[in-house]
mmCIF file of C-alpha atoms and ligand atoms in Angstrom:
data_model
loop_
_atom_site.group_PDB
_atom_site.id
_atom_site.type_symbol
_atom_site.label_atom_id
_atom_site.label_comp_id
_atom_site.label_asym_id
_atom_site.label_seq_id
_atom_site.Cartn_x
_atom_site.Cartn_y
_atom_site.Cartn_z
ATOM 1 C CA UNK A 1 -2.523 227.692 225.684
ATOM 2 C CA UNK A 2 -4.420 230.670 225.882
ATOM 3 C CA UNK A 3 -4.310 232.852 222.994
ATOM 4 C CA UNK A 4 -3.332 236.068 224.865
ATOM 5 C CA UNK A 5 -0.198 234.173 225.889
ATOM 6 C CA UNK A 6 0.648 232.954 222.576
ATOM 7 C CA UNK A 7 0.637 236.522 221.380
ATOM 8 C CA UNK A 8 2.868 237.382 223.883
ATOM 9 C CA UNK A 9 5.253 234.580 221.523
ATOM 10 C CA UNK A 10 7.333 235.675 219.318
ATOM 11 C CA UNK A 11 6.643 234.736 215.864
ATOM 12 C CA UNK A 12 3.438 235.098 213.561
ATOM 13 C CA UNK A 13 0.301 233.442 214.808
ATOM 14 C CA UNK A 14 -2.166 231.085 212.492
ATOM 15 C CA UNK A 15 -5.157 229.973 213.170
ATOM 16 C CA UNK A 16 -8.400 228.450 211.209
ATOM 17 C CA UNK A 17 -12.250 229.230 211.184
ATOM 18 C CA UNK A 18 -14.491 226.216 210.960
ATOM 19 C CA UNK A 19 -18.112 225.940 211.270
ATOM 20 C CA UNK A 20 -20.024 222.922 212.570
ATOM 21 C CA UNK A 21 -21.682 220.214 210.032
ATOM 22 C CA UNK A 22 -24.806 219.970 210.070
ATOM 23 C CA UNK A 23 -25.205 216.186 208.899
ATOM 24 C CA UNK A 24 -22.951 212.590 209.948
ATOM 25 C CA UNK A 25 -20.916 213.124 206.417
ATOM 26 C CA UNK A 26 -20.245 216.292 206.754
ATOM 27 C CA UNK A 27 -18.972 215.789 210.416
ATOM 28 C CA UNK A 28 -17.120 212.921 208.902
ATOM 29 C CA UNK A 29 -15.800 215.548 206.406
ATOM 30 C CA UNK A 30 -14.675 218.089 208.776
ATOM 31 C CA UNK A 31 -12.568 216.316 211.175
ATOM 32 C CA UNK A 32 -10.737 214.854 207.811
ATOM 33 C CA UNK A 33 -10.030 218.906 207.181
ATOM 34 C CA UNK A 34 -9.014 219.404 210.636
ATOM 35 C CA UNK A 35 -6.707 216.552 210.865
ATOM 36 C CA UNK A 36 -5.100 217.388 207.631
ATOM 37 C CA UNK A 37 -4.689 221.228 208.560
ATOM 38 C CA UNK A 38 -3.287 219.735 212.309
ATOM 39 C CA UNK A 39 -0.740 219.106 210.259
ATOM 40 C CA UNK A 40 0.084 222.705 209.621
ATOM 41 C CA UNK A 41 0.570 223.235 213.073
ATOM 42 C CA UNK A 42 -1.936 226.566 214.113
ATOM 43 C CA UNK A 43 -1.990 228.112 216.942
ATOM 44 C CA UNK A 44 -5.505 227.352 217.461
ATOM 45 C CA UNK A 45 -8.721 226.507 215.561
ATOM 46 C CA UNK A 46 -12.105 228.557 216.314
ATOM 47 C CA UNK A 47 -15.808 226.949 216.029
ATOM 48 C CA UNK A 48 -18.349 229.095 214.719
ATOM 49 C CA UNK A 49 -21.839 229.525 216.785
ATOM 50 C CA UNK A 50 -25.560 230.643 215.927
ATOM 51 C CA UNK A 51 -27.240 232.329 218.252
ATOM 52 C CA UNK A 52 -30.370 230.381 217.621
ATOM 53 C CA UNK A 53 -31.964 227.665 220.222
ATOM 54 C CA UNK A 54 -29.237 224.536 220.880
ATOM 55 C CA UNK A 55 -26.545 226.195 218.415
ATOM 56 C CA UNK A 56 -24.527 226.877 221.199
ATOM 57 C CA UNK A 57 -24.024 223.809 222.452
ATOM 58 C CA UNK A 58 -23.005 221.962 219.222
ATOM 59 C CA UNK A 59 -20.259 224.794 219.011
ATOM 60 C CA UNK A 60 -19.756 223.613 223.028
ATOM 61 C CA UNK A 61 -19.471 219.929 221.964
ATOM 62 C CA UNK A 62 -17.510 220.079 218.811
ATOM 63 C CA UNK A 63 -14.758 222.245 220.400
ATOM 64 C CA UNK A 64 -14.620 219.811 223.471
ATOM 65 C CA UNK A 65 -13.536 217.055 220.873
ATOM 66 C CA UNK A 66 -11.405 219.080 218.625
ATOM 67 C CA UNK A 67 -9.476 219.785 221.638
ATOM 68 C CA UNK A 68 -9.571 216.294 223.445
ATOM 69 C CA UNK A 69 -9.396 214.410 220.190
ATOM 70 C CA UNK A 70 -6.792 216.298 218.168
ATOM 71 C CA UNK A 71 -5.260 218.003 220.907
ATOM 72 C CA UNK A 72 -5.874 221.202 219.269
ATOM 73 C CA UNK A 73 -5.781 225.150 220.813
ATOM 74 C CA UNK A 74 -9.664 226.133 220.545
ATOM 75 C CA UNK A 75 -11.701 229.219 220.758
ATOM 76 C CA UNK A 76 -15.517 228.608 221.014
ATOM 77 C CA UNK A 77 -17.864 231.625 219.736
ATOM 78 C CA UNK A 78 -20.027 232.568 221.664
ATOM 79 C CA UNK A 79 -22.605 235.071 220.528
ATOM 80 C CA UNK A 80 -25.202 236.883 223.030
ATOM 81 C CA UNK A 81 -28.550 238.618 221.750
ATOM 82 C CA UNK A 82 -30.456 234.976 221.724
ATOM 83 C CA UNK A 83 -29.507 234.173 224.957
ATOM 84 C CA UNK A 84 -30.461 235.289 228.722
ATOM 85 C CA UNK A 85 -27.637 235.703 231.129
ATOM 86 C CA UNK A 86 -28.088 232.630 233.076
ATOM 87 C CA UNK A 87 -27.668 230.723 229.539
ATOM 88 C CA UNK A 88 -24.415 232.244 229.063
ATOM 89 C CA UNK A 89 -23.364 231.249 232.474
ATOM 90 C CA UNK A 90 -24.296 227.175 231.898
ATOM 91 C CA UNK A 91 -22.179 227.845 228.377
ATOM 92 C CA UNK A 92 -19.269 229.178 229.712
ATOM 93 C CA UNK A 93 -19.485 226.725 232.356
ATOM 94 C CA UNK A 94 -19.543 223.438 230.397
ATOM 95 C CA UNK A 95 -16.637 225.385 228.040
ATOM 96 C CA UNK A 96 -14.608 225.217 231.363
ATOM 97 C CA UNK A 97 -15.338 222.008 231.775
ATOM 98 C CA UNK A 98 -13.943 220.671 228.365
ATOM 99 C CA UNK A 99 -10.799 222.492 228.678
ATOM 100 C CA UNK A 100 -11.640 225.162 226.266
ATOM 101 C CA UNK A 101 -10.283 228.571 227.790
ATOM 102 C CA UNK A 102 -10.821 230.861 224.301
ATOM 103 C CA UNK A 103 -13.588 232.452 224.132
ATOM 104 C CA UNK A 104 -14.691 234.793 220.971
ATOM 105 C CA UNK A 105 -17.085 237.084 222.412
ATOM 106 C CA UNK A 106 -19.833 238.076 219.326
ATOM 107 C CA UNK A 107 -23.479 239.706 219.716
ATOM 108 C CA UNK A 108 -24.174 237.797 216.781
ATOM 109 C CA UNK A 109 -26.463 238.589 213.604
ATOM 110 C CA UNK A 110 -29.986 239.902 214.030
ATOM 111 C CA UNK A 111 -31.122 237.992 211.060
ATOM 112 C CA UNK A 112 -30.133 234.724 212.811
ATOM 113 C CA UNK A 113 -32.453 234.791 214.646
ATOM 114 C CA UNK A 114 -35.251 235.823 212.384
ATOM 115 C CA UNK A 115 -38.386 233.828 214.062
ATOM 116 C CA UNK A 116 -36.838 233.431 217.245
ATOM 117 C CA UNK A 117 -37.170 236.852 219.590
ATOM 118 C CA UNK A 118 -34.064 237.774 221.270
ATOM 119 C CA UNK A 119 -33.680 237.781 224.413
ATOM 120 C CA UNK A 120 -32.599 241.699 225.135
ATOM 121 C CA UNK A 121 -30.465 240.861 228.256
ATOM 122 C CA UNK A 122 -27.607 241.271 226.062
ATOM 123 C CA UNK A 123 -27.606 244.555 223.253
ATOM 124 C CA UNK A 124 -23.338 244.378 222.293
ATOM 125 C CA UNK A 125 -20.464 242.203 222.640
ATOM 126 C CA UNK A 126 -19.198 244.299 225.286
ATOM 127 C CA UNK A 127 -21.375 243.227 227.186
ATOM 128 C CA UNK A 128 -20.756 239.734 226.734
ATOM 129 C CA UNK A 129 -16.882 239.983 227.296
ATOM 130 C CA UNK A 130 -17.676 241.652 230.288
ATOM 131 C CA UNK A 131 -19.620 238.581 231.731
ATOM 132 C CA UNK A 132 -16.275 236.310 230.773
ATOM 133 C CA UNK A 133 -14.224 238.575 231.832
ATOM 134 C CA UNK A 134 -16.319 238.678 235.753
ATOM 135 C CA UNK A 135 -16.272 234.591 235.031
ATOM 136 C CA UNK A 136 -12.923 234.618 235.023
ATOM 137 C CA UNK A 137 -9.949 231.801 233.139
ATOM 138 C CA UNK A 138 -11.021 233.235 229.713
ATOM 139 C CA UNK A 139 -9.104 234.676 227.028
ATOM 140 C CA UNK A 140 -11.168 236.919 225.381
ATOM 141 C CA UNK A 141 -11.671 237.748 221.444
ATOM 142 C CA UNK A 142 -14.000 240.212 219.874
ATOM 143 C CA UNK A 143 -14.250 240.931 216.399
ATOM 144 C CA UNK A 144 -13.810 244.356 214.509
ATOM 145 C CA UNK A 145 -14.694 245.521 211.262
ATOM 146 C CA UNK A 146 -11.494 247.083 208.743
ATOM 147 C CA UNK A 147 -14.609 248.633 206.775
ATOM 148 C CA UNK A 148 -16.999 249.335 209.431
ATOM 149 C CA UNK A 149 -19.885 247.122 211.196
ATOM 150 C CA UNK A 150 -22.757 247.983 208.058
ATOM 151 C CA UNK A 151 -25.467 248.714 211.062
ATOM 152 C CA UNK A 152 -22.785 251.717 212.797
ATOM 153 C CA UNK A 153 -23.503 255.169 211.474
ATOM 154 C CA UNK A 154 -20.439 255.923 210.979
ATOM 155 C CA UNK A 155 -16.390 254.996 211.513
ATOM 156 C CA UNK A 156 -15.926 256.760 214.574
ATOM 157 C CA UNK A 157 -18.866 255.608 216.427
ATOM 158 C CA UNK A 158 -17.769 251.895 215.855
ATOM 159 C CA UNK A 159 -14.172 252.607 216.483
ATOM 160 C CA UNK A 160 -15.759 254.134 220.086
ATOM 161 C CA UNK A 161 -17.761 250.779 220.362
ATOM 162 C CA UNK A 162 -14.380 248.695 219.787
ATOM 163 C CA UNK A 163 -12.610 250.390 222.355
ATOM 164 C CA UNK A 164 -15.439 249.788 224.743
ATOM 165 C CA UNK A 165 -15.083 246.420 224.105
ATOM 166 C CA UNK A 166 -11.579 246.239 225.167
ATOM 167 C CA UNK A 167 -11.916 247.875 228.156
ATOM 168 C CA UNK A 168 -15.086 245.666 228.924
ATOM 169 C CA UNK A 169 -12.929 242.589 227.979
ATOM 170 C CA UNK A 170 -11.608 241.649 224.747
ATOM 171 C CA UNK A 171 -8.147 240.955 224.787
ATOM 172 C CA UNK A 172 -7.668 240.353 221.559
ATOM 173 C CA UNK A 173 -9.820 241.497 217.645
ATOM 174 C CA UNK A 174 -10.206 239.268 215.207
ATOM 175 C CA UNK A 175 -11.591 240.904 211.929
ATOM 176 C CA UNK A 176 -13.945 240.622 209.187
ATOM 177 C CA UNK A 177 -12.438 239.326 206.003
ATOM 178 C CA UNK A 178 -11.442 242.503 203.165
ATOM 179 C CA UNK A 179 -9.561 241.974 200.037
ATOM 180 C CA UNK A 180 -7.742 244.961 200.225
ATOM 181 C CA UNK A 181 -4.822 245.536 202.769
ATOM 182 C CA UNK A 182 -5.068 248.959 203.042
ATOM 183 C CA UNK A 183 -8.661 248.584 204.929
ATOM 184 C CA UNK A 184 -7.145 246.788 207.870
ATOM 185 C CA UNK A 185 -4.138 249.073 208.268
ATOM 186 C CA UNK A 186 -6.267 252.530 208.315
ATOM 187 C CA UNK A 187 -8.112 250.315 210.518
ATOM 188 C CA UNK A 188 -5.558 249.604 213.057
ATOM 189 C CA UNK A 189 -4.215 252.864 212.941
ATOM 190 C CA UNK A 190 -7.713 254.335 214.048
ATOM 191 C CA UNK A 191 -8.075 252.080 216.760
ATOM 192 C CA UNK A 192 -4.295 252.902 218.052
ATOM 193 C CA UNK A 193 -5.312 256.866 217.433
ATOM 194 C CA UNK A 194 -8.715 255.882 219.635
ATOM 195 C CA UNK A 195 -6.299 253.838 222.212
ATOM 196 C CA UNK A 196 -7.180 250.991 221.414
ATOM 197 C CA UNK A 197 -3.871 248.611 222.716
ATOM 198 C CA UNK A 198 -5.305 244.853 221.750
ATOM 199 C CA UNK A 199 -3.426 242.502 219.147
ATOM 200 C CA UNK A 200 -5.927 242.716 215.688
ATOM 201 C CA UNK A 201 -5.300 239.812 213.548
ATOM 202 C CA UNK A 202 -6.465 240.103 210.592
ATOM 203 C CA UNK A 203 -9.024 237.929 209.211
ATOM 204 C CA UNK A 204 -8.488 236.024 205.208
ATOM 205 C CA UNK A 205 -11.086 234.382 203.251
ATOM 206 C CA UNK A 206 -9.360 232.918 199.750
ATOM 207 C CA UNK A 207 -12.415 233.117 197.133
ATOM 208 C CA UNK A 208 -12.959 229.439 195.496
ATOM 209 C CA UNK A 209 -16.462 229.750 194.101
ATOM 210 C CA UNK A 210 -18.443 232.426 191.945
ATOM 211 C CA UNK A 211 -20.979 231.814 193.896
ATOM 212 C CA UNK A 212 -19.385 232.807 197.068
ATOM 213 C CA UNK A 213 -18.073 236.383 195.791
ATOM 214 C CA UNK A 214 -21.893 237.546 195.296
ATOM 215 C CA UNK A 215 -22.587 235.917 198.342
ATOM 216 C CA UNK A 216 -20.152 236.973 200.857
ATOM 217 C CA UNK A 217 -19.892 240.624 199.105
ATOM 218 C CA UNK A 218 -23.712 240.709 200.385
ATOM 219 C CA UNK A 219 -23.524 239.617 203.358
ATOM 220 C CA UNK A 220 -20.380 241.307 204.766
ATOM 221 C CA UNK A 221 -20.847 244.653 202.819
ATOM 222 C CA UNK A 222 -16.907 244.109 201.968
ATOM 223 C CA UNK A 223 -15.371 246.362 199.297
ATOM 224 C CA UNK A 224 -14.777 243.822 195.948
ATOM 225 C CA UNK A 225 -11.464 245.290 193.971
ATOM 226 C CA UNK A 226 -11.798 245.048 190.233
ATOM 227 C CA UNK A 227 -9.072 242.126 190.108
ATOM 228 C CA UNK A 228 -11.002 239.834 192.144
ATOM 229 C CA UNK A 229 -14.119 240.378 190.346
ATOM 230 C CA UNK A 230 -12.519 239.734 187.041
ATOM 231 C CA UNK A 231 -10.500 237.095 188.242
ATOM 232 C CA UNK A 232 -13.370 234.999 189.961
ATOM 233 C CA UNK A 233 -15.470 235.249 186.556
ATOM 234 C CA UNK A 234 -12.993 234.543 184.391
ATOM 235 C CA UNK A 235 -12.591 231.504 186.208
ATOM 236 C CA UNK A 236 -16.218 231.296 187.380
ATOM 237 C CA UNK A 237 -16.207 227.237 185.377
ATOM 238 C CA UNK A 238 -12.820 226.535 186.002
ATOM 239 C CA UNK A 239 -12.286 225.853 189.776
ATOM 240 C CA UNK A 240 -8.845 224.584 189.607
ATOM 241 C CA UNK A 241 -7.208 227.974 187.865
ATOM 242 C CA UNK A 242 -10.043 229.588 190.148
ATOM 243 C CA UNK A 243 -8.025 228.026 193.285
ATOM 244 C CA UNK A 244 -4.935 228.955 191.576
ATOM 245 C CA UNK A 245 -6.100 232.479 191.470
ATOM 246 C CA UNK A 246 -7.415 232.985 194.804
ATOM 247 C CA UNK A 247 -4.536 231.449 196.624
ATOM 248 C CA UNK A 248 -1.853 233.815 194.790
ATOM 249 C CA UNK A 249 -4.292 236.655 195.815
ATOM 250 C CA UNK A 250 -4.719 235.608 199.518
ATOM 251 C CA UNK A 251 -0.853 234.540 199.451
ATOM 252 C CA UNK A 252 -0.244 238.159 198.569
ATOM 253 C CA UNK A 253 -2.307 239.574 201.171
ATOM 254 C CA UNK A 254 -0.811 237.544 203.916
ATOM 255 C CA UNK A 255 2.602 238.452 203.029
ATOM 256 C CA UNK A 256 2.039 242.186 203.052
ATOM 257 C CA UNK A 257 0.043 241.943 206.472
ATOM 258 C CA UNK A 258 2.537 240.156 207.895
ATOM 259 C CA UNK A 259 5.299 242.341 206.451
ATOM 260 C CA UNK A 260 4.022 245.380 207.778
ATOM 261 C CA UNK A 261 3.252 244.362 211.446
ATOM 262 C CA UNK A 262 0.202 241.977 211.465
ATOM 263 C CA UNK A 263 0.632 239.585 214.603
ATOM 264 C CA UNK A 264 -0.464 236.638 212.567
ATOM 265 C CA UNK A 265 -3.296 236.001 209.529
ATOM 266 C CA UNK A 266 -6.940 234.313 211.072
ATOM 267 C CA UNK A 267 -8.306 231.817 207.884
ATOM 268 C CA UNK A 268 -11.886 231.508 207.213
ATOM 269 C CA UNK A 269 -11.617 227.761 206.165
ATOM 270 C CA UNK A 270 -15.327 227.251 204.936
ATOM 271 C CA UNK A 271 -14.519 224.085 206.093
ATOM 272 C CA UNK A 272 -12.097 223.519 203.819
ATOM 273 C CA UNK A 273 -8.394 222.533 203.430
ATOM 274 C CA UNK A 274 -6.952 222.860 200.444
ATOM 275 C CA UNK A 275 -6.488 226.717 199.774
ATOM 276 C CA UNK A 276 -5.534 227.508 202.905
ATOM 277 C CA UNK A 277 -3.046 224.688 202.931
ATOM 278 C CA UNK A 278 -1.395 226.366 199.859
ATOM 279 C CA UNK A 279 -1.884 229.955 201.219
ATOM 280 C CA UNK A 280 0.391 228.933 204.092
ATOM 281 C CA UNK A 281 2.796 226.772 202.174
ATOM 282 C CA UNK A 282 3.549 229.890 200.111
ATOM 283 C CA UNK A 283 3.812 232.683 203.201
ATOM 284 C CA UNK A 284 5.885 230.335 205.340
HETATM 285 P P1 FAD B 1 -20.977 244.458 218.511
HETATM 286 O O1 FAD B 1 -19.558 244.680 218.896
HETATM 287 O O2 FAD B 1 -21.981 244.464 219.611
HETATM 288 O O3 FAD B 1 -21.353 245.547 217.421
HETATM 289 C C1 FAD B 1 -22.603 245.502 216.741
HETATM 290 C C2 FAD B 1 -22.992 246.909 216.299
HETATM 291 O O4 FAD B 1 -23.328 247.688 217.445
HETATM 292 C C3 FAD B 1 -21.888 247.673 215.584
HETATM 293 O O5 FAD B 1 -22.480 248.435 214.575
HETATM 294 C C4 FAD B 1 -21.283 248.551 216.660
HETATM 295 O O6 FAD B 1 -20.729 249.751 216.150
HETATM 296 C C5 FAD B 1 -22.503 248.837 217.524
HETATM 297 N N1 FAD B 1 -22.163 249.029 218.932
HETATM 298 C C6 FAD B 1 -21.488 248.180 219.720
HETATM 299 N N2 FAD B 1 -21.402 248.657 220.973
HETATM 300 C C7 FAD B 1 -22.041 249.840 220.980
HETATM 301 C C8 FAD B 1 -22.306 250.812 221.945
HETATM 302 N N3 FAD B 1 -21.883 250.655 223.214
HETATM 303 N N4 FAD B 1 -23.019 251.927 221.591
HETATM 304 C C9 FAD B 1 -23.447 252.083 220.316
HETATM 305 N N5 FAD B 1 -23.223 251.187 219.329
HETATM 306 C C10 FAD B 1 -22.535 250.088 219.667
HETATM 307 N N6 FAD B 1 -21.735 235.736 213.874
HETATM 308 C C11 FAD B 1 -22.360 234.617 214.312
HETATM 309 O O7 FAD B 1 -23.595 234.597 214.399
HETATM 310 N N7 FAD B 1 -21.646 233.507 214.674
HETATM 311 C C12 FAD B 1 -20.284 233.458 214.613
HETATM 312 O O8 FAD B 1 -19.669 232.448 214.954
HETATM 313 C C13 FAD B 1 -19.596 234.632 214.142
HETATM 314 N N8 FAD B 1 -18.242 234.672 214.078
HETATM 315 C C14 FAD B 1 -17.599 235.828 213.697
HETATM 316 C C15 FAD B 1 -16.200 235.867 213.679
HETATM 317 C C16 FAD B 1 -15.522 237.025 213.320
HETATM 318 C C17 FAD B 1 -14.010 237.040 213.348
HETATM 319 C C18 FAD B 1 -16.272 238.188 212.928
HETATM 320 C C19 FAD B 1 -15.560 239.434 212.504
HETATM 321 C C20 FAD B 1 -17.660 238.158 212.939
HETATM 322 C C21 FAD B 1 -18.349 236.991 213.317
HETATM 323 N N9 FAD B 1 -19.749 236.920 213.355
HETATM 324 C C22 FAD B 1 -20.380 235.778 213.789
HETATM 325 C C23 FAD B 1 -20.564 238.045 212.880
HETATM 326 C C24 FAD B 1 -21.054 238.994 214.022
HETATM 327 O O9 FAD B 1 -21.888 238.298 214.917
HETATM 328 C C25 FAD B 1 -21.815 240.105 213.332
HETATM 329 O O10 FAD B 1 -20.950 240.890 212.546
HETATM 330 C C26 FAD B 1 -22.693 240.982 214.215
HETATM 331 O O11 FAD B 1 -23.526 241.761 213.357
HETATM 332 C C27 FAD B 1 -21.937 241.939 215.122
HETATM 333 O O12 FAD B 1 -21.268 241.277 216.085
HETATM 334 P P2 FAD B 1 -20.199 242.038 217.043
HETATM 335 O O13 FAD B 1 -19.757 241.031 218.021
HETATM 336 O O14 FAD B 1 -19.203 242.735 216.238
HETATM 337 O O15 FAD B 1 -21.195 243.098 217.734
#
């Protein structure tokens, strides 16, 4: 089903991030997580993409299993700046093809493709989800940012470049993860103020390494609370109460989102199972 129809549902949508392996055992790995999160029932799983050289297609192929294989909702990312419009088209095409009618729409990260020149057909997302959207049997995603997109100068100029990509053809947000609620619902209310009308679901990443909090606080320029620093080194050599700590957290997180209007909670798996499992156990 496409995801724009789902959301049209009633009741709270779920749905899990995964990436694809890179190796046989770690492809052997992931469709062990899948299977077991199946059993959760989301509403659909999403496949991460690169937007360097045959990236794409992996994403293409992997979804086109998950879906045939597990019978599972997908949505392919698709991200833009290392690609040439023609590309794009033979993507979409062979996404057709498998079945796969999601679609999240990204202009993916310049230092991807560090080595690699882009190919400057493509500047913003926009403009990607305005190529589905002229392709036509896509639902569209796009993703949006409760603590701004670090490259926009300010709030307001990426709330302007979020509504654009609605009205070019995003259907739907998805957001970056943020570990504190009150980011996404300024957010949404800025995006309503700018009229903005698509669904944002907010996007959860439970913490279950050290390692990943200085990571992902890098990479995402996310605001850290005090709690979740302290919590993540106290437990930085103890993963189980580390789990245990993350999941009540996240579980926390979801509930209040949910509470307070959310249309459903988007988990960044890392390709695993467990917390998630527990996260939704817990908010169900
Ligand atoms: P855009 O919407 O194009 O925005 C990029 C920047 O340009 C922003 O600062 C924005 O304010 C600005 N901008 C946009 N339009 C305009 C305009 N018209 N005028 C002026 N400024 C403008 N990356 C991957 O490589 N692979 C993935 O699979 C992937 N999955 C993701 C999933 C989610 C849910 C999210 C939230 C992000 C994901 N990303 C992924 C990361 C994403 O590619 C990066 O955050 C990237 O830097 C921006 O992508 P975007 O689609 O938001 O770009």
């Amino acid at each position: 089903m496409k995801i724009t129809e789902r959301l049209k549902r009633p009741g709270k949508l779920f749905s899990f991030e995964f990436y694809p392996p890179k190796t046989e055992a770690d492809s052997e790995k992931l469709f062990e997580t899948v299977k077991e999160l199946k059993a959760l029932d989301p509403d659909f799983i999403s496949i991460t993409n690169s937007s360097t050289g045959a990236a794409p297609y992996r994403t293409v192929a992997l979804s086109g299993v998950i879906k045939e294989k597990l019978g599972l909702e997908v949505m392919a990312h698709l991200t833009c700046i290392g690609h040439s419009r023609e590309e794009i088209k033979a993507i979409a095409g062979r996404l057709k093809i498998l079945g796969i009618e999601n679609v999240l729409a990204l202009r993916g990260d310049i230092h991807n493709i560090e080595g690699i020149p882009p190919k400057r057909e493509y500047r913003y997302a926009s403009e990607l989800a305005a190529d589905l959207k002229a392709l036509g049997g896509f639902s569209i995603g796009g993703a949006g940012y409760p603590e701004k997109h670090p490259e926009a100068a300010d709030f307001e100029t990426d709330i302007k470049a979020l509504k654009t990509k609605t009205e070019a053809g995003a259907d739907f947000i998805i957001t970056q993860l943020f570990f504190e609620n009150r980011f996404y619902f300024e957010f949404v209310e800025k995006a309503r103020k700018a009229g903005v009308a698509a669904p944002i679901i907010p996007g959860l990443m439970p913490l279950t390494s050290y390692k990943q909090l200085q990571n992902f606080s890098k990479l995402f320029s996310v605001f850290l609370p005090r709690v979740i620093k302290d919590g993540v080194e106290k437990y930085a050599d103890d993963k189980e109460s580390l789990l245990k700590f993350s999941v009540e957290y996240a579980s926390r997180q979801a509930e209040e989102l949910l509470k307070r209007g959310a249309p459903g909670i988007h988990f960044y798996t890392l390709n695993r199972s467990k917390a998630t499992k527990e996260i939704l156990k817990n908010i169900r």
